[in-house]
XYZ file of C-alpha atoms in Angstrom:
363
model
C 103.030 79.590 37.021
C 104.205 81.778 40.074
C 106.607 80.490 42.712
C 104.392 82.052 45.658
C 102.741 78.981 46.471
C 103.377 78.602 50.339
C 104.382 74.952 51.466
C 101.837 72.530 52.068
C 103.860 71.065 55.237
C 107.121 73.516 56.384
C 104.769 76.248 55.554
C 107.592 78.109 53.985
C 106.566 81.001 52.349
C 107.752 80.342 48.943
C 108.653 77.210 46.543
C 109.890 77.036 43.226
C 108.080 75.915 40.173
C 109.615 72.871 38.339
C 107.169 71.425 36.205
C 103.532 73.357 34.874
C 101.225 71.314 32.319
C 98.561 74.133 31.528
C 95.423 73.726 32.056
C 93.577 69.622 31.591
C 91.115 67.836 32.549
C 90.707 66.216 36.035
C 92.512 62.940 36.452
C 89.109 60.890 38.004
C 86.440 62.670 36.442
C 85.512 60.271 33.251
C 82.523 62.082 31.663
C 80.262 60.189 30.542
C 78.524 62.226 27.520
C 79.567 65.457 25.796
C 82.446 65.961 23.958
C 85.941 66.980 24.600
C 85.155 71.433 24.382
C 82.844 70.397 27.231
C 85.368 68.721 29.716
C 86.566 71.587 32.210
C 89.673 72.083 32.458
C 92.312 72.746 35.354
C 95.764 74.274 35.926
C 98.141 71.192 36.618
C 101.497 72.576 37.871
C 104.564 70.470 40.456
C 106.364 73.046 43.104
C 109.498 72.172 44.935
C 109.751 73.768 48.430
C 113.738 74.098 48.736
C 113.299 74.463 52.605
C 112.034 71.086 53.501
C 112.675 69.676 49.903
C 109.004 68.074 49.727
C 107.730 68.375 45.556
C 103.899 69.535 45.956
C 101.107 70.368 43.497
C 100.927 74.339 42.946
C 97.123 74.543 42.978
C 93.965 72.242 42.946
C 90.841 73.182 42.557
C 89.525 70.124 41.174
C 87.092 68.139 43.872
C 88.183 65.073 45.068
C 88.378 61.903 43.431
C 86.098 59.645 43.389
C 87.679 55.762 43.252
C 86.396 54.031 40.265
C 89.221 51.765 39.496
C 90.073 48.606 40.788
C 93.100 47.166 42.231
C 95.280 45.422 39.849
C 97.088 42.136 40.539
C 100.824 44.111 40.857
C 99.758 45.915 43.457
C 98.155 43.355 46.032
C 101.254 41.282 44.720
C 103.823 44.120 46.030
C 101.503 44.674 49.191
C 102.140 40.886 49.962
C 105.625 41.337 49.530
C 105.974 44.714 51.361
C 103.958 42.603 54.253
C 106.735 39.917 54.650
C 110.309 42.059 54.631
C 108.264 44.365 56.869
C 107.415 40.801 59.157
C 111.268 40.088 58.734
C 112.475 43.468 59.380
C 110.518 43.419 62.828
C 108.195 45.860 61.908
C 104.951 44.147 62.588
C 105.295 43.835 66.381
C 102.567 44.370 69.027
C 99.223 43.224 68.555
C 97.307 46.500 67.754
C 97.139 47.862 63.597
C 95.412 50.801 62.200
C 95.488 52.015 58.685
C 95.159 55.288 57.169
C 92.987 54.771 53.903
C 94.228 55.835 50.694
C 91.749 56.227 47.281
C 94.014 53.874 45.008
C 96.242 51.853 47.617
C 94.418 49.025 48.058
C 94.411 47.820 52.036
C 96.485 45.700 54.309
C 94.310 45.097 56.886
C 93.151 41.731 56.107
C 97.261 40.646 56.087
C 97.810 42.007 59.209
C 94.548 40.978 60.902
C 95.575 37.014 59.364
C 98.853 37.470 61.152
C 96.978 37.969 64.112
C 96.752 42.045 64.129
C 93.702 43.364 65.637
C 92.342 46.459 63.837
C 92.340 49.676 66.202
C 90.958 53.651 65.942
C 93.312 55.637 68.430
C 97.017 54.607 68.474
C 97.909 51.463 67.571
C 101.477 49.078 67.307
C 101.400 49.309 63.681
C 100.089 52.258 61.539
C 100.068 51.784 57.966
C 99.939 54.650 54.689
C 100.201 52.616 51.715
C 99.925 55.983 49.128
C 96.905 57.597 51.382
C 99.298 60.050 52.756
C 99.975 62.020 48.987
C 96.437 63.390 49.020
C 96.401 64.885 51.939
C 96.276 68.930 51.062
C 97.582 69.534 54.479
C 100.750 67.742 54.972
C 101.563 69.301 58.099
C 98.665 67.663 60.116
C 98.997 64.675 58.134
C 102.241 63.660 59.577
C 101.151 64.962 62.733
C 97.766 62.799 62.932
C 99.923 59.490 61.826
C 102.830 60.264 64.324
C 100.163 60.742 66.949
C 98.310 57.371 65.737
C 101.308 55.533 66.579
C 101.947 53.910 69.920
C 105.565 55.635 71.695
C 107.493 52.063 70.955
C 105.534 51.174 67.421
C 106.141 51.031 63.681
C 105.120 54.019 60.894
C 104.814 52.157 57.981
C 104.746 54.528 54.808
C 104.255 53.429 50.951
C 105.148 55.335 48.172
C 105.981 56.820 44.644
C 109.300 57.616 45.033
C 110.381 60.746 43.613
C 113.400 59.692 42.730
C 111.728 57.386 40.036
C 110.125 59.990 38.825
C 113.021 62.056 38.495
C 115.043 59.602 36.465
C 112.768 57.738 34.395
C 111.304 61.470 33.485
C 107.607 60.247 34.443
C 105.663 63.502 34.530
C 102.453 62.040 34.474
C 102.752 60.794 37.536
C 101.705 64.887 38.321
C 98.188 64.598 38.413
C 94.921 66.464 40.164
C 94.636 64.447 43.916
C 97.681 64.387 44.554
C 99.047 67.277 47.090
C 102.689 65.455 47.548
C 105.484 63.834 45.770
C 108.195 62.246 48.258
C 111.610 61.851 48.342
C 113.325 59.670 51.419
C 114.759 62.864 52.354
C 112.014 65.188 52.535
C 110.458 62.238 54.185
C 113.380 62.314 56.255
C 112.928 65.966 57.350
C 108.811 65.800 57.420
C 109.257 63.243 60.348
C 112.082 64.998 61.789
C 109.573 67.783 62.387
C 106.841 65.528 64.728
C 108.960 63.525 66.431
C 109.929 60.371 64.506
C 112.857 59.105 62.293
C 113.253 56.499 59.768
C 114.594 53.081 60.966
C 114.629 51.331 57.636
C 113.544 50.973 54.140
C 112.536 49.093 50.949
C 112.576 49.190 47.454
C 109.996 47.756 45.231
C 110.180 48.035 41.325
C 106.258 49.276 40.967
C 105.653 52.593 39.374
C 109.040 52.435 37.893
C 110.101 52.906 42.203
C 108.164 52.283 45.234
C 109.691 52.755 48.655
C 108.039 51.236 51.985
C 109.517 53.269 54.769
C 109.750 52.761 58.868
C 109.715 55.347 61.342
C 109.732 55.106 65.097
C 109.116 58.021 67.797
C 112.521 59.152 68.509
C 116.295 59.864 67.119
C 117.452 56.762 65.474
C 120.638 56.605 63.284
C 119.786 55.366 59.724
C 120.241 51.842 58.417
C 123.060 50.842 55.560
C 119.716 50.621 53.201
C 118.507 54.059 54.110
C 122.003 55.653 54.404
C 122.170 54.428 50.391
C 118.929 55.640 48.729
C 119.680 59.143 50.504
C 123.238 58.956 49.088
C 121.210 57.642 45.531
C 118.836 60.822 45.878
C 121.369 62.882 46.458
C 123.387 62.288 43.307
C 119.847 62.775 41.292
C 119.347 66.155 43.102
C 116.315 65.183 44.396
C 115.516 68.562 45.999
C 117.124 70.780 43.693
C 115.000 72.520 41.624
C 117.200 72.298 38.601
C 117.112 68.748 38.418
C 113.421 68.180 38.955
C 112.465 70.817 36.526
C 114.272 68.105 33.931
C 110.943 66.556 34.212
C 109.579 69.991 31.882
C 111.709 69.153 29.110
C 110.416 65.415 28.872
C 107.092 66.679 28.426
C 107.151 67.861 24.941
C 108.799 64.811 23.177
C 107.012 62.360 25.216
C 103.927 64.118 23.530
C 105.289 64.600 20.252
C 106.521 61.317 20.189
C 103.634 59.753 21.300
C 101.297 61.485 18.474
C 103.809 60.691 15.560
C 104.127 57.052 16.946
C 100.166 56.545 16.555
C 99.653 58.766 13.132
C 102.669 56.324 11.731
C 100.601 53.131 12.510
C 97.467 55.069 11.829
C 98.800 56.106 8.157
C 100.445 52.235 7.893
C 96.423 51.117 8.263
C 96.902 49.672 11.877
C 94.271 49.841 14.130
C 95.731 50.534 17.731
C 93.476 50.305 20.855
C 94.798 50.718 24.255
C 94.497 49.132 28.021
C 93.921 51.156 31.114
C 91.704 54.386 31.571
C 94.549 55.536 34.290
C 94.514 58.878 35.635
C 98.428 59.199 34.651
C 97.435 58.662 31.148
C 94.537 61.680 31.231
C 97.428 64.430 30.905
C 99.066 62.896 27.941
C 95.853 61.992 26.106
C 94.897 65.229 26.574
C 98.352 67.032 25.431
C 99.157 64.665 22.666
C 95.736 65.494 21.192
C 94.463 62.295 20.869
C 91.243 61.100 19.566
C 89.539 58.028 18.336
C 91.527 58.015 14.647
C 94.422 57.508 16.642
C 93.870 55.203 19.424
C 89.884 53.155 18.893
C 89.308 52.812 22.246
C 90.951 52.364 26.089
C 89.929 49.166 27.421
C 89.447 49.023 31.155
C 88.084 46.309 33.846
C 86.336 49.105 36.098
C 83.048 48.385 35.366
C 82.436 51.849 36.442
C 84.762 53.728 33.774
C 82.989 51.827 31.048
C 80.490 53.304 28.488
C 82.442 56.492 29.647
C 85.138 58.318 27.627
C 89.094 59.908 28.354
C 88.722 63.148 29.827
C 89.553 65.896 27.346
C 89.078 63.339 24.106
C 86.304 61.595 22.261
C 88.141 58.046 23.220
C 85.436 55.338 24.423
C 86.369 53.627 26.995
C 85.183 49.499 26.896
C 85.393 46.044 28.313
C 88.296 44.171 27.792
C 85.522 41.779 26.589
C 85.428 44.013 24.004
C 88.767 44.527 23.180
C 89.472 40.924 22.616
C 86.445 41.143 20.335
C 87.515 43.877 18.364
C 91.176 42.487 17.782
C 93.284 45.573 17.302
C 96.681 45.027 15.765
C 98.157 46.531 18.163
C 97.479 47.602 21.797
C 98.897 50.901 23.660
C 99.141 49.760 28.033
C 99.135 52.849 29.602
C 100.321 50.727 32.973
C 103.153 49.110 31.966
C 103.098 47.028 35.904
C 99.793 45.606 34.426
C 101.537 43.724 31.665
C 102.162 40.178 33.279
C 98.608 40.116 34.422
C 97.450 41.415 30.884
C 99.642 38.598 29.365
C 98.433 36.397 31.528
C 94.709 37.045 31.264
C 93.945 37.258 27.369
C 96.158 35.320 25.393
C 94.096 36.500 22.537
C 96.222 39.399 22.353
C 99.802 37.833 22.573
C 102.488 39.949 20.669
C 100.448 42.646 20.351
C 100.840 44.961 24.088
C 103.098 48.120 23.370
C 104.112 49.259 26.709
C 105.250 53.105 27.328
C 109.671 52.929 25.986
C 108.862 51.091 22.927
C 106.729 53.969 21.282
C 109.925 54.707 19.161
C 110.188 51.268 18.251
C 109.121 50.157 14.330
C-alpha cells in the first residue's frame, strides 16, 4: 500500500497508511450465484492524512452501494434519542429542516416534520447528516455543500462512527468499500474550521461500540465542557497519529485466527453454528477468516433482498430468520452485536444460544 494517496478533503499531498486488508470482495455486492473464485475482488486499505488528521479509504474502485438492508430497531431507537438531547440542547430551532441522505442512516425527517419542521431544498434552520456524509469521495465539497445548506444563525447536525471507537475497541471492519471517511471530533473540528463553522456541542451514543451527534454553527464559537472532553479523550488515544491507528493492523490477524479456531472447535465438538446479519462489516472477516458453510450453515438476515443470496467471497447462504428458527442451530454467531436486544426480543426460540463478537474466546 503506498502513502501517496492525496487527501480526500485538505487535499494534502500525502497521507500515511495505517491499516491495508488486501484485496476482498465488495461490502454490498451479495452475489447471488457462482461461487466464491468468481466474486471480484478489491484492494481495501485506511490512510491517515496527518495534516488535517481525517482517516480515509486509500482507493475504491468498487461502484456504489446499492441499499439492500433494512433499518434495525437500535438505530431508529438512537435516532429518537439523538432527536430529543438535540430538542434540549436547542438545536432544533427555526422552522425550516433539510437532510442530506445517507445509504444506511435511516432518516429523521418524519421527527422533525412531527415537531413541526417543514422539509426544505436550499438552506434551511436545521441540516441533518446522520452517516450520509462518510461516503462522500469528495470531502472537501461535502462540507462545503452542508455549510452552505445551512441558514447563517442555524444548526449542522452531524452523526457518526466515531473513530475513536474504532481505535480502542480495535474494530477494523468497520473499514469497508463505500466508505471515503472515518471521523474523529477533531478532524471534524478542523474540516469545519476550513468552511466557516465550529462545533457548539456534542453527544455520545453507545451504537457501533461509539456514535457521536455533533453541532456546528457558522462562525467562531468556543467549545462546550462536553466537546472540550472527547477532544481531550481523543487525544490521549492518538486519534490522528498514525502510530496509534495503525494498532488497528495488528488486531486483524488474531481477530481472524481467532475467529476460524473458535468455529473449527465447535465444528469438531459436532455443533452446528449459524449466524445473524449479512452486514457489510462482517464481508471482510468472512472473507479473511476463510469461512465457508462447514463452519458457519448459514447467515440469517431480514432483508428480503439479501436472501437466496450468499456472503461475498464464501459459499455461505444467506436465509430468513424464518428459517433459522426452523433449522435450530446450537449456536448462533450475531455479526451486529447492537441487534441483540431486538434479536432477543423477537425469537425466543433461540434464547441462550446468540454469541455476540468478545465472547468468541469463550468455551
Amino acid at each position: 500500500m503506498s502513502g501517496r494517496t492525496p487527501c480526500c478533503a485538505c487535499g494534502a499531498a500525502e497521507t500515511t497508511p495505517v491499516l491495508d486488508l488486501g484485496e476482498v470482495p465488495a461490502a454490498d455486492v451479495f452475489p447471488s450465484g457462482g461461487g466464491p473464485a468468481t466474486d471480484q475482488r478489491h484492494p481495501l486499505a485506511m490512510v491517515l492524512c496527518t495534516a488535517c488528521g481525517l482517516a480515509q479509504i486509500a482507493h475504491d474502485d468498487t461502484a456504489p452501494e446499492q441499499p439492500l438492508g433494512i433499518e434495525p430497531r437500535a438505530l431508529v431507537e438512537q435516532a429518537e434519542a439523538a432527536i430529543a438531547l438535540a430538542a434540549g440542547r436547542g438545536w432544533l430551532a427555526g422552522t425550516t429542516v433539510r437532510e442530506f441522505p445517507s445509504p444506511h442512516g435511516g432518516t429523521w425527517l418524519p421527527m422533525l416534520q412531527e415537531r413541526g419542521h417543514v422539509r426544505a431544498t436550499g438552506r434551511a434552520a436545521v441540516v441533518l447528516d446522520s452517516f450520509g456524509i462518510m461516503h462522500e469521495a469528495d470531502q472537501r465539497a461535502a462540507w462545503r455543500a452542508r455549510a452552505a445548506a445551512t441558514d447563517p444563525d442555524g444548526v449542522l447536525l452531524v452523526q457518526f462512527h466515531s473513530l475513536a471507537a474504532i481505535v480502542r475497541h480495535g474494530q477494523w471492519t468497520s473499514l469497508r468499500h463505500g466508505h471515503a471517511a472515518y471521523y474523529s471530533l477533531t478532524a471534524l473540528t478542523r474540516l469545519l474550521a476550513d468552511v466557516g463553522m465550529s462545533v457548539v456541542g456534542v453527544e455520545t451514543f453507545d451504537l457501533y461500540g461509539g456514535t457521536l451527534l455533533v453541532a456546528a454553527r457558522h462562525g467562531d464559537h468556543e467549545p462546550d465542557a462536553r466537546t472540550t472532553e472527547v477532544l481531550a479523550d481523543e487525544t490521549c488515544l492518538g486519534v490522528t497519529d498514525p502510530v496509534a491507528v495503525a494498532s488497528l493492523q495488528t488486531t486483524v490477524d488474531s481477530d481472524v485466527a481467532g475467529l476460524r479456531r473458535w468455529l473449527q472447535d465447535r465444528r469438531d465438538a459436532g455443533l452446528r453454528v449459524h449466524a445473524y446479519g449479512a452486514a457489510s462489516v462482517a464481508v471482510a472477516q468472512f472473507g479473511l477468516a476463510g469461512l465457508d458453510r462447514s463452519l458457519v450453515a448459514s447467515v440469517a438476515d431480514a432483508s428480503p433482498a439479501k436472501q437466496g443470496r450468499r456472503m461475498p467471497g464464501t459459499d455461505i447462504a444467506i436465509i430468513s430468520p424464518a428459517e433459522l428458527v426452523a433449522a435450530s442451530p446450537d449456536l448462533v454467531l450475531l455479526t451486529l452485536p447492537d441487534l441483540l436486544p431486538e434479536l432477543e426480543a423477537s425469537y425466543p426460540e433461540l434464547a441462550g444460544r446468540w454469541v455476540v463478537r468478545g465472547d468468541r474466546d469463550s468455551s
